[in-house]
mmCIF file of C-alpha atoms in Angstrom:
data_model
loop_
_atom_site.group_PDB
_atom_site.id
_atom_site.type_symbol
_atom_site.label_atom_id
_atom_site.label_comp_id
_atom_site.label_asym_id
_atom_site.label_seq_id
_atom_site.Cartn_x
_atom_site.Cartn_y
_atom_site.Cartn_z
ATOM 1 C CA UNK A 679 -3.008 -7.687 -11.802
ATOM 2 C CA UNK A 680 -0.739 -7.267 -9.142
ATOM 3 C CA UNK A 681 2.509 -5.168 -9.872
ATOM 4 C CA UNK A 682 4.770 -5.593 -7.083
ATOM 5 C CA UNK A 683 5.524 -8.085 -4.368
ATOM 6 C CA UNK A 684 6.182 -7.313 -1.167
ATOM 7 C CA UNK A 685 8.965 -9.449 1.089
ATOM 8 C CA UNK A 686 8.202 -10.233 3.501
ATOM 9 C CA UNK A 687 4.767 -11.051 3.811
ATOM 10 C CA UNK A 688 4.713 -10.817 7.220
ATOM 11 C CA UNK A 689 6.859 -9.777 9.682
ATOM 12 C CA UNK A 690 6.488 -9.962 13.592
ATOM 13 C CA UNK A 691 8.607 -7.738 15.838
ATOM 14 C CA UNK A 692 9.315 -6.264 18.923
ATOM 15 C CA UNK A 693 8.570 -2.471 20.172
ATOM 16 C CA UNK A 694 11.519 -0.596 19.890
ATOM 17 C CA UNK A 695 12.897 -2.985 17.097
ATOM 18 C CA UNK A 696 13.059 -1.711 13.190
ATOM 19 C CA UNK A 697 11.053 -3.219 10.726
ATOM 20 C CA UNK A 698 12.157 -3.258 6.798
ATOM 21 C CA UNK A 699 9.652 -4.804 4.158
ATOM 22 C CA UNK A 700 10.965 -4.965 0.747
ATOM 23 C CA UNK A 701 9.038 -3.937 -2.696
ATOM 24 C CA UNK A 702 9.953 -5.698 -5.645
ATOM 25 C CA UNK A 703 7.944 -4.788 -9.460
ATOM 26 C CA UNK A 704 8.161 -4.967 -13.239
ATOM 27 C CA UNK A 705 8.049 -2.411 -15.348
ATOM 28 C CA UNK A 706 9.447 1.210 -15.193
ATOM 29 C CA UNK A 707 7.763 3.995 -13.059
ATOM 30 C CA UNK A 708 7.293 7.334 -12.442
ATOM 31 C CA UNK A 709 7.147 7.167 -8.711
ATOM 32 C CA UNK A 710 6.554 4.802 -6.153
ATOM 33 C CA UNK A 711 4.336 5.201 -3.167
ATOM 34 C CA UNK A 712 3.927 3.036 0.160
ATOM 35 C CA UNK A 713 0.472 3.171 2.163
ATOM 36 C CA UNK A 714 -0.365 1.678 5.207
ATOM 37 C CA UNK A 715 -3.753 -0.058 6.224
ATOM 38 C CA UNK A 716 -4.564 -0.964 9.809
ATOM 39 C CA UNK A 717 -7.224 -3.549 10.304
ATOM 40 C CA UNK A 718 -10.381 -2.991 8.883
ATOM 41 C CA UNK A 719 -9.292 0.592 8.205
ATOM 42 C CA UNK A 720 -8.847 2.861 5.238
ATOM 43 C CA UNK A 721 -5.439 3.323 3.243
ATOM 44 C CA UNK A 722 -2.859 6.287 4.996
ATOM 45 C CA UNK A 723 -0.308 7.572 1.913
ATOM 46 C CA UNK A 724 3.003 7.423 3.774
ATOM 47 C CA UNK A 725 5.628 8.642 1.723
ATOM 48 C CA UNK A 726 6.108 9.149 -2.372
ATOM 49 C CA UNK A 727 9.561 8.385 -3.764
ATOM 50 C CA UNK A 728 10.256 9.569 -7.429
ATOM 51 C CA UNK A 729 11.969 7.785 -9.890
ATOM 52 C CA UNK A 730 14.970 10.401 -9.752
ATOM 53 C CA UNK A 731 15.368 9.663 -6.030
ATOM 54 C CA UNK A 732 17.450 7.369 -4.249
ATOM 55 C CA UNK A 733 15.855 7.716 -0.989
ATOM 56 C CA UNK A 734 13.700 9.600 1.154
ATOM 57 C CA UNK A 735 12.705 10.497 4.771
ATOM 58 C CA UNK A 736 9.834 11.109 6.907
ATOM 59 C CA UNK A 737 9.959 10.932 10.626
ATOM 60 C CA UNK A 738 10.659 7.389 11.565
ATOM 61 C CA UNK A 739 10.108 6.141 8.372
ATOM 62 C CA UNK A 740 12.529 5.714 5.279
ATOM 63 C CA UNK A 741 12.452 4.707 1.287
ATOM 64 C CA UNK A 742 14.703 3.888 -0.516
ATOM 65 C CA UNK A 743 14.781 3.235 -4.295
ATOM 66 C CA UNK A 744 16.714 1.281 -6.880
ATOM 67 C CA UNK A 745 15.938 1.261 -10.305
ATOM 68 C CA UNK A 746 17.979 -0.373 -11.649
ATOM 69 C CA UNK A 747 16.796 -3.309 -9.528
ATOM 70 C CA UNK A 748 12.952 -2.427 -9.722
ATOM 71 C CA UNK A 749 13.011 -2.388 -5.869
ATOM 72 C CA UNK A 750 12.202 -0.844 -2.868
ATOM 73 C CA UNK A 751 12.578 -0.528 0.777
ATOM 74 C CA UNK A 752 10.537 0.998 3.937
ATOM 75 C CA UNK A 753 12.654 0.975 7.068
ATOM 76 C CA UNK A 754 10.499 2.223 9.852
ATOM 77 C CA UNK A 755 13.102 2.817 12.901
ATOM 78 C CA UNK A 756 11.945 2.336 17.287
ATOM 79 C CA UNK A 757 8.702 0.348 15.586
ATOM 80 C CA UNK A 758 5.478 1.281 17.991
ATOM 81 C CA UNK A 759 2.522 -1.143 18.505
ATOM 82 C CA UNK A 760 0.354 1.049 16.570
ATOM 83 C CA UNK A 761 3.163 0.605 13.535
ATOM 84 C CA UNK A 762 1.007 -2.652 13.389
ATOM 85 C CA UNK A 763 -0.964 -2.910 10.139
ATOM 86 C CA UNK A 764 -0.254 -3.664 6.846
ATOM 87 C CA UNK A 765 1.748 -2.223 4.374
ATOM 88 C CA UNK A 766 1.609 -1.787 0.417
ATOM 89 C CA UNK A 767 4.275 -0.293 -2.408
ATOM 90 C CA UNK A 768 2.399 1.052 -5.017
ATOM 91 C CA UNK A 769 3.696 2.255 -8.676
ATOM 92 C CA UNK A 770 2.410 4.641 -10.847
ATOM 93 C CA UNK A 771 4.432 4.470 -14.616
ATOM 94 C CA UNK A 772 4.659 6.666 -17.476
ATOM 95 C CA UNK A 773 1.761 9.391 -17.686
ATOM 96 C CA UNK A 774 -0.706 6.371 -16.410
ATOM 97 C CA UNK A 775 -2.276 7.637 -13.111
ATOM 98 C CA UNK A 776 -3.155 4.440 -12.128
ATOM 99 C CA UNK A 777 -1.521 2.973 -9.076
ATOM 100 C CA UNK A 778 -0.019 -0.112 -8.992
ATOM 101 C CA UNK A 779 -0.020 -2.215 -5.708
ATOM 102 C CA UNK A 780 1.704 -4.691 -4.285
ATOM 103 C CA UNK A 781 0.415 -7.541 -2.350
ATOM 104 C CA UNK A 782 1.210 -6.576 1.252
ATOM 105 C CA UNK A 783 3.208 -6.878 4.079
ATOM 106 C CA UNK A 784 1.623 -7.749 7.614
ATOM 107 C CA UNK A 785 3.579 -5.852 10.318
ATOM 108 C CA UNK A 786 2.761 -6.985 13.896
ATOM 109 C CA UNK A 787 4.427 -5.297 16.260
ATOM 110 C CA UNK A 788 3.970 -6.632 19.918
ATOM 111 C CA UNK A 789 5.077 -5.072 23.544
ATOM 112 C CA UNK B 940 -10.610 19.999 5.701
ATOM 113 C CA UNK B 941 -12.760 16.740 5.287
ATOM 114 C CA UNK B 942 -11.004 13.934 3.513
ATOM 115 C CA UNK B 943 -12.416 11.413 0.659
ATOM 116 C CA UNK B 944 -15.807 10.230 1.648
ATOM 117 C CA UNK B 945 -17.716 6.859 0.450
ATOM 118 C CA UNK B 946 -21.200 5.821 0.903
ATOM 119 C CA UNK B 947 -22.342 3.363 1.774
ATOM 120 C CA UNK B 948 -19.606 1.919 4.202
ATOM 121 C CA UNK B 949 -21.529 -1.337 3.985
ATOM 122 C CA UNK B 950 -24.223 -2.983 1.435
ATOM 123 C CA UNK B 951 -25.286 -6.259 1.757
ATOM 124 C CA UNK B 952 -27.374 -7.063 -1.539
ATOM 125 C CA UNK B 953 -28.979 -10.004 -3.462
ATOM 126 C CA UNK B 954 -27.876 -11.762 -6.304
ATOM 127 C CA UNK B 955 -29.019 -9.629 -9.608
ATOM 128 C CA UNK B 956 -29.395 -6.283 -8.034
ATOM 129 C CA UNK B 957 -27.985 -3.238 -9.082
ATOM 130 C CA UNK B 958 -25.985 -1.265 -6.488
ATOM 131 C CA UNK B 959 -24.356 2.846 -6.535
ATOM 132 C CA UNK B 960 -21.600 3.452 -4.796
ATOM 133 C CA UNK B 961 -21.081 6.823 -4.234
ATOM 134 C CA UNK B 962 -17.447 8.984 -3.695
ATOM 135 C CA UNK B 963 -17.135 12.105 -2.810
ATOM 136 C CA UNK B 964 -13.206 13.238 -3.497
ATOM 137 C CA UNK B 965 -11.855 16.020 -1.375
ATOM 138 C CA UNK B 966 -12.808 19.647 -2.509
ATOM 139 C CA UNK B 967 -10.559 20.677 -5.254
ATOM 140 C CA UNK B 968 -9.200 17.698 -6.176
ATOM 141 C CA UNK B 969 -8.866 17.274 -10.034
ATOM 142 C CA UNK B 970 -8.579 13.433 -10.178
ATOM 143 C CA UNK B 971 -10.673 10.955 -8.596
ATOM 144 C CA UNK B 972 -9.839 7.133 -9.254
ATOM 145 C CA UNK B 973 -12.239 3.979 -8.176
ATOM 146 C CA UNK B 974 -10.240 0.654 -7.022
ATOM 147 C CA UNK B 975 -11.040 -2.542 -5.890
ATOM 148 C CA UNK B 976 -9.697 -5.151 -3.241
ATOM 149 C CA UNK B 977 -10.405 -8.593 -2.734
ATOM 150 C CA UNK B 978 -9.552 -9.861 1.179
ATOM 151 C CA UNK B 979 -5.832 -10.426 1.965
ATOM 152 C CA UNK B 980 -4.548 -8.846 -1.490
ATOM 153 C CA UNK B 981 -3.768 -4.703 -2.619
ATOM 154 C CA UNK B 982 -6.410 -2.888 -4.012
ATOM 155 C CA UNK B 983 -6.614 -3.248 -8.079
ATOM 156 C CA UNK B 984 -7.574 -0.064 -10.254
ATOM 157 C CA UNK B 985 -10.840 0.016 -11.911
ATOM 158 C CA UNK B 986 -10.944 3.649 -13.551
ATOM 159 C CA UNK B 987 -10.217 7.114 -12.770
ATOM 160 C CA UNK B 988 -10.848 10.914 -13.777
ATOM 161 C CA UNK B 989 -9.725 14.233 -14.374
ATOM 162 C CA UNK B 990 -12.754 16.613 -13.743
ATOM 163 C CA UNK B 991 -15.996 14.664 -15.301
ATOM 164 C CA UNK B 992 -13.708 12.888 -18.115
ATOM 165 C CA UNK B 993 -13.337 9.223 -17.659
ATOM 166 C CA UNK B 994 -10.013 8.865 -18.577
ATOM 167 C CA UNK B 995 -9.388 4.996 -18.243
ATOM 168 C CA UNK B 996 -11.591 2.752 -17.731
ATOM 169 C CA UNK B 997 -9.605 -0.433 -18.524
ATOM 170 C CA UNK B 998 -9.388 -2.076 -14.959
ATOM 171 C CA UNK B 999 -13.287 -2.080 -15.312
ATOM 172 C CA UNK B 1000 -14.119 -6.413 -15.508
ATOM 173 C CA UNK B 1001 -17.220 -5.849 -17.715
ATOM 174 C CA UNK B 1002 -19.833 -4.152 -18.997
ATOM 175 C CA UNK B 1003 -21.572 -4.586 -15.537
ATOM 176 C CA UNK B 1004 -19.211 -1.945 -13.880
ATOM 177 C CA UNK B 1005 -20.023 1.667 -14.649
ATOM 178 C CA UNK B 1006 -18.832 5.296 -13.395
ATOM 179 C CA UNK B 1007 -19.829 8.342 -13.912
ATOM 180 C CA UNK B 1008 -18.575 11.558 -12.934
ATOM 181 C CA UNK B 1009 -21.172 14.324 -14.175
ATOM 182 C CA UNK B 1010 -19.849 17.758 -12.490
ATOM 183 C CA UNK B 1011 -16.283 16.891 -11.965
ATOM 184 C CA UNK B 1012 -16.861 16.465 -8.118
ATOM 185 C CA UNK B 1013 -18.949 13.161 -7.037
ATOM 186 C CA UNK B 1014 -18.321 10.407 -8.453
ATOM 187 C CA UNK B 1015 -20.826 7.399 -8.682
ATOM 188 C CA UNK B 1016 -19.337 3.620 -9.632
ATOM 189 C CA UNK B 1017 -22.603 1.310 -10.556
ATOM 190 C CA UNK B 1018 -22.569 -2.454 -10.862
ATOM 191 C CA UNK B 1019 -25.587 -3.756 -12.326
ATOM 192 C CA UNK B 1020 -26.949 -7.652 -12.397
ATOM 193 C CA UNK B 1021 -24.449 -8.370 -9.183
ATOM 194 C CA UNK B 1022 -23.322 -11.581 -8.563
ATOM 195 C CA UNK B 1023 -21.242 -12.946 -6.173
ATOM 196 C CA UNK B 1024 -17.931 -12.239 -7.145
ATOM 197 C CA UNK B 1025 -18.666 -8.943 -7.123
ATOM 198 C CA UNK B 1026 -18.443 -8.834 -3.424
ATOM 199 C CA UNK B 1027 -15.319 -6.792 -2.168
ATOM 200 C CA UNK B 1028 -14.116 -3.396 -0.516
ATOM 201 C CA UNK B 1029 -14.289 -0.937 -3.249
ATOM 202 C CA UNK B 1030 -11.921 2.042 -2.546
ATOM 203 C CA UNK B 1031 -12.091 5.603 -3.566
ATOM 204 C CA UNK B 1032 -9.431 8.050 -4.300
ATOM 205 C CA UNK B 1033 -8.798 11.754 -5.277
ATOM 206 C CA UNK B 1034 -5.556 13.407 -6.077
ATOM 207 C CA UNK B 1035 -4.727 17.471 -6.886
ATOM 208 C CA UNK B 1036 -3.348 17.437 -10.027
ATOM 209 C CA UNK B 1037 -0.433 16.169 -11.694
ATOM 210 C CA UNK B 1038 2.672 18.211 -10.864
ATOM 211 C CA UNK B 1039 4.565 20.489 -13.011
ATOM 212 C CA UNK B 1040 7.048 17.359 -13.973
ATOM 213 C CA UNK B 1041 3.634 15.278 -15.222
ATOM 214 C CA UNK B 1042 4.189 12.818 -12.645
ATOM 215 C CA UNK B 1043 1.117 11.839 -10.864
ATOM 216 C CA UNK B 1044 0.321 13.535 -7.303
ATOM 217 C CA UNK B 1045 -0.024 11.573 -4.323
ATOM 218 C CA UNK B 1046 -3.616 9.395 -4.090
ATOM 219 C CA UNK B 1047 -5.948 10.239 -1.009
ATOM 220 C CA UNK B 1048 -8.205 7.346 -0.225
ATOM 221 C CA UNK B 1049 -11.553 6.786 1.200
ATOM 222 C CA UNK B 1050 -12.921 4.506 3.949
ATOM 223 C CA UNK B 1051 -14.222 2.499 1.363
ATOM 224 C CA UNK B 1052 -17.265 0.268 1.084
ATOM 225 C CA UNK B 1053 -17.523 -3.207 1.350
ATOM 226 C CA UNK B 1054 -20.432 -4.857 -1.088
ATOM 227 C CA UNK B 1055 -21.586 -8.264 -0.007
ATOM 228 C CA UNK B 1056 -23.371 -9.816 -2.708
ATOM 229 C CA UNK B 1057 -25.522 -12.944 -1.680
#
């Protein structure tokens, strides 16, 4: 079963625009991880947030994390056209190793 | 050095075969975990490893699915009898180790391979 949902579930933007897709699950985790997935393609790790972080930056992209909520954010700033794929949270709680994914958010990104 | 490899990328099969799907994790990897994912939706975990221990096999949907793991390395996930449900991109993924804090290390996946069952 699915853990999280993403919001949107697709999004359509313009180069040079930011995109922010939202992560939303249930139970308490360890960490949380987003992954990307271009068309027909394999699945790229992007960035792990732990529990014990509030948020967390690599390059263009950032996570945040809230708890308290059970949610998540990926902000990825000056969006490129090859930014378009889609996107997945996935969770990972207690000692389980098992990821957790959400269901996905299509990012189109045109020029 | 080379990332998580699956063969085969694609297997078309009939009804009532038996198909091996073979992972090979990236060298030195402890954990190795086998996922599937239906069109449109995220991938859903089947079972996983550390070294040639299956470790949880709970996401498995019957007795059909099978995975072994003999040297701690390759990893081979058989479905026997297929039908056509089965059909789907089945993922591969390897991690290091868990880190000093227990919390799982980040997943590397495969390419996958995508079983059509007719």
């Amino acid at each position: 079963s699915q853990q999280g949902e993403e919001d949107p579930q697709a999004l359509s933007i313009q180069e040079g625009e930011n995109a922010t897709m939202n992560c939303s699950y249930k139970t308490s985790i360890n960490n949380l991880q987003w992954y990307r997935q271009n068309s027909g393609r394999g699945l790229v790790h992007l960035i792990l947030i732990r529990s014990n972080e509030r948020e967390k930056h690599s390059g263009r992209l950032r996570v945040t994390l809230d708890t308290s909520k059970k949610s998540s954010s990926l902000l990825i700033t000056a969006s490129r056209a090859a930014d378009t794929a889609s996107y997945f949270c996935a969770t990972a709680n207690g000692t389980a190793s098992k990821l957790t994914f959400g269901t996905g958010t299509r990012l189109q990104v045109t020029l | 050095g080379a990332g998580v490899s699956q063969s085969p990328r694609y297997k078309v099969t009939k009804r009532g075969q038996d198909v091996a799907l073979r992972c090979d994790p990236i060298s030195g990897h402890v954990s190795l975990y086998w996922y599937r994912q239906a069109l449109g939706q995220g991938p859903e975990f089947l079972t996983y490893f550390n070294y040639e221990a299956q470790q949880d096999k709970s996401g498995l949907p019957n007795d059909r699915f099978s995975a072994e793991r003999p040297e701690g390395s390759i990893s081979t996930l058989t479905i026997q009898r297929t039908e056509q449900r089965d059909s789907a991109m089945y993922r591969c993924a390897s991690s290091l180790a868990l880190d000093r804090q227990g919390a799982q290390e980040t997943q590397y996946f495969g390419p996958g391979t995508r079983l059509l069952v007719l």
